Tab-separated table of C-alpha atoms in Angstrom:
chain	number	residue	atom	x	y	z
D	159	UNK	CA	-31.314	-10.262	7.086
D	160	UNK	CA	-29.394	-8.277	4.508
D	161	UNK	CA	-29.105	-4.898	6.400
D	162	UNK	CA	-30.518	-2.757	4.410
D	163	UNK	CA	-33.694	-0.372	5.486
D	164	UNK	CA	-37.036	-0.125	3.398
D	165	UNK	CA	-38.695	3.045	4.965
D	166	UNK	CA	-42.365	3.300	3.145
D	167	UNK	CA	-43.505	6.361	3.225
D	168	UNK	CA	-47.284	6.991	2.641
D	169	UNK	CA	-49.618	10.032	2.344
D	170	UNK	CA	-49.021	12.984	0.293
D	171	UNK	CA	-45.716	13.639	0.127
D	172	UNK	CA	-46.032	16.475	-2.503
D	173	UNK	CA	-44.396	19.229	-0.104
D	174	UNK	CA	-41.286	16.983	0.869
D	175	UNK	CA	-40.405	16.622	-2.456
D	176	UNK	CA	-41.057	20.468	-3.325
D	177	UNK	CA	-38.436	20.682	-0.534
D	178	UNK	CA	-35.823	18.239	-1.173
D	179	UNK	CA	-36.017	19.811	-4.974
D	180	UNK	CA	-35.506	22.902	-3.627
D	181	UNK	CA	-32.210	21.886	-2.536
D	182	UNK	CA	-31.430	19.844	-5.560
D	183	UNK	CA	-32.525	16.707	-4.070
D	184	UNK	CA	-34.155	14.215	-6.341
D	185	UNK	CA	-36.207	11.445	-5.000
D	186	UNK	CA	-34.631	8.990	-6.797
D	187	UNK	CA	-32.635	6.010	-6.188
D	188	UNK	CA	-30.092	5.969	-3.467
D	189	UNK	CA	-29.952	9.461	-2.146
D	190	UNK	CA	-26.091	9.456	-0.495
D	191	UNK	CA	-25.018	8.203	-4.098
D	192	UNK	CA	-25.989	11.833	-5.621
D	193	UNK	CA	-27.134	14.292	-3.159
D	194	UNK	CA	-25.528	17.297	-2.606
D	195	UNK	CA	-26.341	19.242	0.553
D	196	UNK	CA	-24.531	22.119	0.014
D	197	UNK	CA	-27.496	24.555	-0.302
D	198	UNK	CA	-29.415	22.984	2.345
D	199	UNK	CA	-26.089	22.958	4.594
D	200	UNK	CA	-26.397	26.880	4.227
D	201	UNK	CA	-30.282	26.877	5.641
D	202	UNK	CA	-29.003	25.311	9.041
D	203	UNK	CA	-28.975	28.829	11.033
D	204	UNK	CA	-27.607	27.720	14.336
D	205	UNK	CA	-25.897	24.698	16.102
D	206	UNK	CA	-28.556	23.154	16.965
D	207	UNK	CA	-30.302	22.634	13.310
D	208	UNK	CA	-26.606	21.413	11.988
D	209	UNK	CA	-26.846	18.719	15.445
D	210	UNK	CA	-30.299	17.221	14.161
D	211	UNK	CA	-29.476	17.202	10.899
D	212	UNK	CA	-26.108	15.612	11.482
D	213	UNK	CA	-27.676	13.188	13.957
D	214	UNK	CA	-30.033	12.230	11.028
D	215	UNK	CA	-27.200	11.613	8.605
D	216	UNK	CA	-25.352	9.439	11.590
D	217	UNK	CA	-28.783	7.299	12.222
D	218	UNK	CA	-29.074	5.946	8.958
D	219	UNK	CA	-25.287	6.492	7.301
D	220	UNK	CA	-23.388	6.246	10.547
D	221	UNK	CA	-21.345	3.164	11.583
D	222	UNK	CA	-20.714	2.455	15.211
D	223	UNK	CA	-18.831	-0.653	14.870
D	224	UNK	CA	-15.979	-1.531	17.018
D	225	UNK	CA	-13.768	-2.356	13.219
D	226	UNK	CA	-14.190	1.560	13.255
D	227	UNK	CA	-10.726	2.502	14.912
D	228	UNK	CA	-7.212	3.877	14.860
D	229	UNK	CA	-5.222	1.486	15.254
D	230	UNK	CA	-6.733	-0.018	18.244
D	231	UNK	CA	-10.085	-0.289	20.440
D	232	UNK	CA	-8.584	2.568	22.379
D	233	UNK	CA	-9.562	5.144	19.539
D	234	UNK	CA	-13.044	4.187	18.570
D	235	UNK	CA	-14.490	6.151	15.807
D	236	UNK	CA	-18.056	7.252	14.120
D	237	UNK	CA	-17.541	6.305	10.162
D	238	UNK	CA	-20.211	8.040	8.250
D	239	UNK	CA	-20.413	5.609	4.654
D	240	UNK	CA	-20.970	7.467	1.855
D	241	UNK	CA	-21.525	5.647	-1.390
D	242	UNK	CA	-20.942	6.618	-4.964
D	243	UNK	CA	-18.541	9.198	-5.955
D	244	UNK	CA	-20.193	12.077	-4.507
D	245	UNK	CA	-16.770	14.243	-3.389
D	246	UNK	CA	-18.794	17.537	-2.589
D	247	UNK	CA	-21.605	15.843	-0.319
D	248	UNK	CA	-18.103	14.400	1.474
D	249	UNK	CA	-16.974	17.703	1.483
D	250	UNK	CA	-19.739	19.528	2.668
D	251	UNK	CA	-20.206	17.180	5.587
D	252	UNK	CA	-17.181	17.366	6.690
D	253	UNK	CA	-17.317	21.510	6.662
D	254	UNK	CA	-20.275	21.011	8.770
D	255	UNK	CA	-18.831	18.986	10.998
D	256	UNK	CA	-16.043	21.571	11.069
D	257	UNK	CA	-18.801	24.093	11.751
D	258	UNK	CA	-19.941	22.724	15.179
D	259	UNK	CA	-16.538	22.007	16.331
D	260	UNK	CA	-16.815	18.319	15.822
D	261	UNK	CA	-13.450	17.424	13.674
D	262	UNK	CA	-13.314	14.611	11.548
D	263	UNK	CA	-10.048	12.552	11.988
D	264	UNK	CA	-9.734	11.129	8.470
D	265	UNK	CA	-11.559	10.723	4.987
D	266	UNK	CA	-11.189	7.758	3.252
D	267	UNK	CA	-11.541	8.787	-0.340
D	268	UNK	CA	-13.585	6.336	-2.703
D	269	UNK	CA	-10.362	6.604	-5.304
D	270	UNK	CA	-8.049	4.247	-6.478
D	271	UNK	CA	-5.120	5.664	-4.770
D	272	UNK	CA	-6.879	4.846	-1.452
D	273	UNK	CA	-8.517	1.570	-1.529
D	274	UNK	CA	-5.843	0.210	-4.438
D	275	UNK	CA	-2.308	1.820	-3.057
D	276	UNK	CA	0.168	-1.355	-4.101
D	277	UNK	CA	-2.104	-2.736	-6.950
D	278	UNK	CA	-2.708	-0.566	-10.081
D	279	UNK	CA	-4.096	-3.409	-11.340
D	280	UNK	CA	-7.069	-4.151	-9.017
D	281	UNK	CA	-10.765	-3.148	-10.477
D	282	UNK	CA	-12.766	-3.529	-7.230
D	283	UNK	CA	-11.469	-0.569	-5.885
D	284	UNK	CA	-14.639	1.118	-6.025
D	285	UNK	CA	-15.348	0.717	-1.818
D	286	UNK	CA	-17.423	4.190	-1.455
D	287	UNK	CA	-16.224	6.789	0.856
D	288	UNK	CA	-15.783	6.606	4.675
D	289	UNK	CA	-15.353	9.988	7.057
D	290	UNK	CA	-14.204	9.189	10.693
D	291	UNK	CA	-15.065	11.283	13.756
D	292	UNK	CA	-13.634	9.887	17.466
D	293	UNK	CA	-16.876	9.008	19.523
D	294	UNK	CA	-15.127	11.236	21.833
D	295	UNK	CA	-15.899	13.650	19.186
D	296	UNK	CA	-18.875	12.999	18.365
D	297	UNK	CA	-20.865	12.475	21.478
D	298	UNK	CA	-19.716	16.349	22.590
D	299	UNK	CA	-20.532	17.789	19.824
D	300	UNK	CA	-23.199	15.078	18.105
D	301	UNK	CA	-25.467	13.244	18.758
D	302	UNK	CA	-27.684	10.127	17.828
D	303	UNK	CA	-31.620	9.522	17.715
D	304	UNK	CA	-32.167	5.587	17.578
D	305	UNK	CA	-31.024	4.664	21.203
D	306	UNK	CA	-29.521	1.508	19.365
D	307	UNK	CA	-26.410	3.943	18.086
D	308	UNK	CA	-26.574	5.100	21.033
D	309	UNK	CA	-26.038	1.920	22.956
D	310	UNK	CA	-23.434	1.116	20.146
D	311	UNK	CA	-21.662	4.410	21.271
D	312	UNK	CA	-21.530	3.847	25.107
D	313	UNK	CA	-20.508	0.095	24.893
D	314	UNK	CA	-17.324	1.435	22.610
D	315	UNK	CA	-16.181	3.744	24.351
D	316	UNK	CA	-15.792	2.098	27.701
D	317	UNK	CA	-13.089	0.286	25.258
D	318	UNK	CA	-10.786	3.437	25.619
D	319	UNK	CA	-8.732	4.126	28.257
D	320	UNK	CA	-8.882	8.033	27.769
D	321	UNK	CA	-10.388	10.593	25.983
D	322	UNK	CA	-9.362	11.263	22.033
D	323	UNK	CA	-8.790	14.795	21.208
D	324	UNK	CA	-9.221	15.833	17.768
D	325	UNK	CA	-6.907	18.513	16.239
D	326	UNK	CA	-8.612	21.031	13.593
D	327	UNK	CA	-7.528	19.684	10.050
D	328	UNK	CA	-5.631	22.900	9.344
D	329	UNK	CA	-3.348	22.545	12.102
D	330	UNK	CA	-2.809	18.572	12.010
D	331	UNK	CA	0.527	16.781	11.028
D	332	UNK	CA	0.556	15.640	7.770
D	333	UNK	CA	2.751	12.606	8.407
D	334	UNK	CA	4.760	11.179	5.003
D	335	UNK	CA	2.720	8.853	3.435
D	336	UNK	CA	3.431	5.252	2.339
D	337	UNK	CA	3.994	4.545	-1.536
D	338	UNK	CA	0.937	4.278	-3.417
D	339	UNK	CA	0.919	2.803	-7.159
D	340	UNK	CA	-0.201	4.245	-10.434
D	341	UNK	CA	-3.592	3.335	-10.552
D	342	UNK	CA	-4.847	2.347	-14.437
D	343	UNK	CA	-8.258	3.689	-13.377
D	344	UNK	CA	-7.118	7.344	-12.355
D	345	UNK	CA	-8.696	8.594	-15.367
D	346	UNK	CA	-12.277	7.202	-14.537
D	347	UNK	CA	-15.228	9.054	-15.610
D	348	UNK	CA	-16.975	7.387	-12.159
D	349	UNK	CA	-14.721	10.286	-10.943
D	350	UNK	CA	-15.865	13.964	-10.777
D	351	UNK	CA	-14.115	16.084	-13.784
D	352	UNK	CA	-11.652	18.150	-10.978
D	353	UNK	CA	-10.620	14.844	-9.252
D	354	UNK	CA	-9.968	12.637	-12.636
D	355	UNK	CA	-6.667	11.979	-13.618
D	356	UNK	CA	-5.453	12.886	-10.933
D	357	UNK	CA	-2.648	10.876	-8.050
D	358	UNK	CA	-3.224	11.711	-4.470
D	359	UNK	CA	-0.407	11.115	-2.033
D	360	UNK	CA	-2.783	11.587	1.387
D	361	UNK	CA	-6.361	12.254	2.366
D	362	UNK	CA	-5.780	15.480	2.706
D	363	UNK	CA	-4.206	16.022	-0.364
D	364	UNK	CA	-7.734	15.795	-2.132
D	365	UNK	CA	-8.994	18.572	0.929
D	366	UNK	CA	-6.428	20.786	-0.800
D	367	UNK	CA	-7.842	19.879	-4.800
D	368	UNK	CA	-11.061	20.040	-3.687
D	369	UNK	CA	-10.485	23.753	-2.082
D	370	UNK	CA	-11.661	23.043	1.355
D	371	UNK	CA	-10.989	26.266	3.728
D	372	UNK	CA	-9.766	23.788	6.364
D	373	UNK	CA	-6.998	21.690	4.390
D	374	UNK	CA	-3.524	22.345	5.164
D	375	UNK	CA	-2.244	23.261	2.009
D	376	UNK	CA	1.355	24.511	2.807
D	377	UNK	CA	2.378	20.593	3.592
D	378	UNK	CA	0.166	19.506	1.256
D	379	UNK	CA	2.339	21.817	-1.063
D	380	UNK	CA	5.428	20.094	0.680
D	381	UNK	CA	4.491	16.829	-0.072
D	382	UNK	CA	3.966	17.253	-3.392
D	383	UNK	CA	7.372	18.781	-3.573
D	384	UNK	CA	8.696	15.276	-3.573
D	385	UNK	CA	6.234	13.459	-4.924
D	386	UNK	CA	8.782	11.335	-6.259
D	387	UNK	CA	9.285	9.853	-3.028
D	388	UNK	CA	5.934	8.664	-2.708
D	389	UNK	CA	4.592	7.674	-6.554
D	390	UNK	CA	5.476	3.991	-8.214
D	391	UNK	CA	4.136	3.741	-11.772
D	392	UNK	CA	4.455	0.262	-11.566
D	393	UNK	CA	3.516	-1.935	-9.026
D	394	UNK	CA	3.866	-1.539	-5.324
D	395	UNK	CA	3.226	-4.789	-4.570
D	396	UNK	CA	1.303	-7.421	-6.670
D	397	UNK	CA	-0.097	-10.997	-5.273
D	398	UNK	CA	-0.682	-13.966	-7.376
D	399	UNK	CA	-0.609	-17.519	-8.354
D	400	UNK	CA	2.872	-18.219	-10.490
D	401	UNK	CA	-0.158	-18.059	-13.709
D	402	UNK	CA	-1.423	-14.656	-12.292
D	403	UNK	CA	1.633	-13.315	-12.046
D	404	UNK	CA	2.993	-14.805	-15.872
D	405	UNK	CA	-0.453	-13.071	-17.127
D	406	UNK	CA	0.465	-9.521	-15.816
D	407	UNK	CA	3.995	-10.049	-17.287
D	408	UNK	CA	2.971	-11.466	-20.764
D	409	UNK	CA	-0.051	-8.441	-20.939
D	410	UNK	CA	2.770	-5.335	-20.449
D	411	UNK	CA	5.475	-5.016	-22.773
D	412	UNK	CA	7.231	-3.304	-20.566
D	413	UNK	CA	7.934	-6.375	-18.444
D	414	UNK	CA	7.133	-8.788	-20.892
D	415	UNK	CA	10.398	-7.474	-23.057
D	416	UNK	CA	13.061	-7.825	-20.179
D	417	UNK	CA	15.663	-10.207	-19.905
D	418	UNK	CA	15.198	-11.891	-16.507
D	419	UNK	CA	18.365	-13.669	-14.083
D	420	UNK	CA	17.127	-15.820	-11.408
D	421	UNK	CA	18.514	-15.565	-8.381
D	422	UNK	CA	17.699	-18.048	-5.301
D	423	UNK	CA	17.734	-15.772	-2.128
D	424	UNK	CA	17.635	-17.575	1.259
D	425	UNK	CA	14.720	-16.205	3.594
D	426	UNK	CA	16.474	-16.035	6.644
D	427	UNK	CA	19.167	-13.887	5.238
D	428	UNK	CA	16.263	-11.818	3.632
D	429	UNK	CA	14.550	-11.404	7.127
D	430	UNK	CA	18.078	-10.161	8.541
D	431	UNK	CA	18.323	-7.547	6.565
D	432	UNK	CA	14.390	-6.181	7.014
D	433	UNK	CA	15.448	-6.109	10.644
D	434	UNK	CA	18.920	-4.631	10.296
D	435	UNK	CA	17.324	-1.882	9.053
D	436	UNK	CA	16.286	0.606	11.698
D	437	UNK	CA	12.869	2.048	9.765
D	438	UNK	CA	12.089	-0.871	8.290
D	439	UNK	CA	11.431	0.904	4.914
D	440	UNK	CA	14.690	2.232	3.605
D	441	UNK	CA	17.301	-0.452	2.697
D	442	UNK	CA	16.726	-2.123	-0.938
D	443	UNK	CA	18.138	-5.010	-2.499
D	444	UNK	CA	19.590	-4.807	-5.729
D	445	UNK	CA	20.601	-1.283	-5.043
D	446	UNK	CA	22.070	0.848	-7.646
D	447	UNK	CA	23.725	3.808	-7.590
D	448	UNK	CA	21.558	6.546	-7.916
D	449	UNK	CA	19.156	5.720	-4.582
D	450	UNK	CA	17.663	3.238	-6.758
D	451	UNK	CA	16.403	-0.659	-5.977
D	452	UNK	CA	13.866	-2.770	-4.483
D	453	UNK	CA	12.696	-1.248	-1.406
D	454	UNK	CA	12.717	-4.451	1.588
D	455	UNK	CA	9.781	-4.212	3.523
D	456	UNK	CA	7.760	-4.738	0.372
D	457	UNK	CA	10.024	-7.684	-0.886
D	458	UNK	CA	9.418	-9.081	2.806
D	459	UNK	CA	5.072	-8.443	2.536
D	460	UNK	CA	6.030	-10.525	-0.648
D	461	UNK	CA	7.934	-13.145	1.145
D	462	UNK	CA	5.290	-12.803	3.852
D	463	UNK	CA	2.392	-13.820	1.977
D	464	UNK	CA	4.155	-16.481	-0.321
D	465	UNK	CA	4.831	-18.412	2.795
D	466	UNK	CA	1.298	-17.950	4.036
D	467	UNK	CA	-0.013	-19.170	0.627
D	468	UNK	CA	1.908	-21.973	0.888
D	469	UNK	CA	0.989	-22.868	4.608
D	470	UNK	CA	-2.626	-22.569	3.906
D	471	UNK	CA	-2.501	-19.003	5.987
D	472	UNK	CA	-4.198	-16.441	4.119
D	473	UNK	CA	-7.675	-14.467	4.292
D	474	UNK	CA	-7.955	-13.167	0.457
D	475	UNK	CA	-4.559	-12.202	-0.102
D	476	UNK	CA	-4.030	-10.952	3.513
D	477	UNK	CA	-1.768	-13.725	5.373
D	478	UNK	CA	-3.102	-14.248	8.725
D	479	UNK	CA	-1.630	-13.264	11.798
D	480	UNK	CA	1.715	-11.351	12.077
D	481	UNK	CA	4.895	-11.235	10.018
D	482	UNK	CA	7.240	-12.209	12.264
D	483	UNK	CA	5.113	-15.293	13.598
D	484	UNK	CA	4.572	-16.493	10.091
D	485	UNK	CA	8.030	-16.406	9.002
D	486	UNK	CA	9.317	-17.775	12.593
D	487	UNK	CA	7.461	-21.204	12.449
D	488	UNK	CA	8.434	-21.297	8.406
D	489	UNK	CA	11.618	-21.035	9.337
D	490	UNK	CA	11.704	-23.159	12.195
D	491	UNK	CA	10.899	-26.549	9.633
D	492	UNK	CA	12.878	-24.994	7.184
D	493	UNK	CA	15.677	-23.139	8.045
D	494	UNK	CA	17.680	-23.446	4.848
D	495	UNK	CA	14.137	-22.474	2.708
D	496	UNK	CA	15.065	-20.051	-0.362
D	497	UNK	CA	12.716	-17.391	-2.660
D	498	UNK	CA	13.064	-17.361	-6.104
D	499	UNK	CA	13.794	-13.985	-7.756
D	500	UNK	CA	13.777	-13.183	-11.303
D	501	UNK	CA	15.960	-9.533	-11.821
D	502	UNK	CA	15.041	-8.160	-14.600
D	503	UNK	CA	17.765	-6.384	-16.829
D	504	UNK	CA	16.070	-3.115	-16.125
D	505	UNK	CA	14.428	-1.279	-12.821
D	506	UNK	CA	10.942	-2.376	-13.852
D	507	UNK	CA	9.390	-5.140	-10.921
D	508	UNK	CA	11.150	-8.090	-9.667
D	509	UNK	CA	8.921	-11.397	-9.436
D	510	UNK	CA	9.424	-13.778	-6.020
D	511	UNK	CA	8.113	-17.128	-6.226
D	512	UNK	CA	7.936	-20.293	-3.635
D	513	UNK	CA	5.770	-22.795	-4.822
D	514	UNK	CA	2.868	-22.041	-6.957
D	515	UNK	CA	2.353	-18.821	-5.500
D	516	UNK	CA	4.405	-15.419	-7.196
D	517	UNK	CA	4.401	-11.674	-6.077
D	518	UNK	CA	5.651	-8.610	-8.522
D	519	UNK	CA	7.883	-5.735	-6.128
D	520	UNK	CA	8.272	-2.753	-8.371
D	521	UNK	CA	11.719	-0.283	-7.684
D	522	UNK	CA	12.037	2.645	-5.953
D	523	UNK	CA	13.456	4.781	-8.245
D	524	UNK	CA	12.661	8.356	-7.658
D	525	UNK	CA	14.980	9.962	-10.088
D	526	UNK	CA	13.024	8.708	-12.730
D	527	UNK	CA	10.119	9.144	-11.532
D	528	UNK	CA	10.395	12.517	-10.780
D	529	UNK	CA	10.026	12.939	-14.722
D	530	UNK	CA	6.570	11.744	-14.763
D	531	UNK	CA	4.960	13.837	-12.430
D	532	UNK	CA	3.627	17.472	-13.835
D	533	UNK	CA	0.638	19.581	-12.152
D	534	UNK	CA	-2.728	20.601	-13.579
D	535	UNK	CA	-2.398	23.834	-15.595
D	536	UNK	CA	-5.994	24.198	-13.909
D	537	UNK	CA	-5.289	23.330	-10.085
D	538	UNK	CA	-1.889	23.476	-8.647
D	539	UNK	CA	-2.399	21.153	-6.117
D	540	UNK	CA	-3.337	18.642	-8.577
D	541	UNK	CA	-0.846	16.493	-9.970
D	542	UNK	CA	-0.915	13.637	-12.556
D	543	UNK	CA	1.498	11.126	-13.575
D	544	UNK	CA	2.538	9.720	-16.543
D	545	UNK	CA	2.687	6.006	-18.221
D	546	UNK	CA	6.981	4.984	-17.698
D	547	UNK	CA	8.319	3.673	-21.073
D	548	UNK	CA	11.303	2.007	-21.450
D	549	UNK	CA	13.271	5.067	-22.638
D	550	UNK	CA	12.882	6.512	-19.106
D	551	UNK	CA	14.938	3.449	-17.688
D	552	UNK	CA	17.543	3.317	-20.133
């Protein structure tokens, strides 16, 4: 079984493809990977064309799996895939899901800044686009023809233990987004020309580049207002074997030229500290004093999955099961256990080792970085960030 669908289709199928080329449609290769419905969006008169046709899409590109979820089974969730880089058949689908009332909750963006936030060094970032609708959503407003989905649908849903409401995009919180990393593939030509180059703080942050009528560009505008805050042209967090992590150093100058001082840091001290503070995201070790150091919920993911290396606890690079868990029955043997940091003589990363296993933490230094960021003379939404050097740190 390998989950993939070989519809033959026999006869003369000269009209269908007089059709599809009417809309731009070539009958070529994997049609979600290029298609753009836009003009054939425009042809669905009424509600009840832009249901079949939406139902068609959700047959054969919708995912009804119960991984499909906020947070929890409680919000279950529709994912159309999408694969390629086809932004504008994204955004068309979503403004026709907009159309019938049926608002997508999110739109996971197949961009670097999305599926490669901590790692700018990761190349198998390229993980195709996902838009989510709440089954609540989507069985209003939707609908499905292969009673299978359907099935799929009822089964998750009797997971939730009331109904999800979804809030137009326009009128939605944007909520502060987490620190995402300057990816080196930003500039890909995989990427349409009017996305390229550019760093994207939150889903909706492309809506507003893209020039959807539904994003909410005044906190869009807002967050990109401090930008500062939320770019890290170096690492956010990098995961390694002590060799991986020597490689990255020895490749960048940058890193590569510092002058490193070890320091031996004990874990349970560490762990105090994460839990002292109150959000769990703003206290930093090795602080300076211009709002500057190593922010210490990433140094404790580091910590986190070092320990899990060692133990033999990881899936990839994700440690399994929860911080706190992990680090209470390390800590338990080995109370007195210590990370190894190497400071280096400038605000470029830090590298924690136990064992064989290392982990770069790059600074939080928004000062600095508010240097690098500029906006596109040709989109104002659109903002791109610059390479650091050394002469921004000195």
């Amino acid at each position: 079984m390998t989950g993939e669908w070989n519809i033959l289709c026999e006869g003369d199928l000269a009209s269908l493809k007089t059709d599809l080329a009417k809309y731009g449609i070539e009958c070529e290769g994997e049609l979600r990977k290029s298609a753009n419905i836009e003009s054939l969006v425009a042809d669905l008169v009424d509600d009840n064309l832009k249901r079949r046709f939406i139902a068609g899409l959700a047959d054969t590109i919708g995912s009804t799996k119960q991984s499909h979820r906020r947070f929890s089974d409680v919000k279950q969730m529709i994912s159309f895939e999408i694969s390629g880089f086809s932004y504008k058949f994204v955004c068309s689908l979503c403004k026709l899901l907009h159309s019938i009332k049926c608002y997508p909750d999110q739109i996971l963006w197949n961009h670097p800044n999305f599926h490669s936030a901590s790692n700018p060094y990761y190349k198998r970032w390229k993980k195709n686009f996902k838009l989510r609708v709440y089954l609540d959503q989507y069985d209003k407003f939707g609908a499905f023809a292969f009673t299978s989905k359907a099935e799929s649908a009822v089964q998750n849903r009797q997971l939730e233990s009331k109904e999800n409401v979804a809030i137009p995009c326009e009128k939605r919180l944007v909520s502060n987004p987490s620190v995402s990393c300057v990816h080196c593939d930003e500039g890909s030509p995989l990427l349409p020309e009017n996305i390229r180059d550019g760093h994207y703080l939150h889903n909706r942050h492309v809506c507003a580049v893209m020039g959807c009528e539904y994003a909410p560009y005044d906190q869009v505008k807002s967050l990109i207002d401090e930008a500062e805050k939320y770019i890290n042209p170096f690492p956010v967090l990098v995961k390694g074997t002590v060799t991986e992590i020597e490689d990255v150093i020895r490749e960048i100058p940058l890193y590569g030229g510092r002058n490193y001082i070890e320091h031996n840091l004990p874990i349970s001290w560490v762990y105090e500290q994460y839990k002292n503070d109150s959000n769990n995201s703003n206290d930093m070790l090795f602080q300076t004093g211009n709002n500057a150091g190593y922010p210490i919920n990433q140094i404790m993911r580091a910590i986190t999955y070092l320990i899990a290396a060692t133990l033999g606890r990881l899936k990839g690079q994700r440690p399994k099961g929860a911080m706190s868990d992990i680090l209470r029955t390390y800590l338990y043997s080995s109370p007195c256990a210590t990370v190894k940091v190497l400071k280096p003589d400038l605000l470029t990363p830090i590298v924690l080792s136990i064992g064989s296993y290392s982990a770069l933490v790059g600074p939080y230094n928004p000062s600095v970085y508010k240097k690098l960021i500029h906006k596109s003379p040709n989109n104002k939404y659109k903002i791109i960030a610059d390479q650091i050097t050394e002469e921004h740190l000195v």
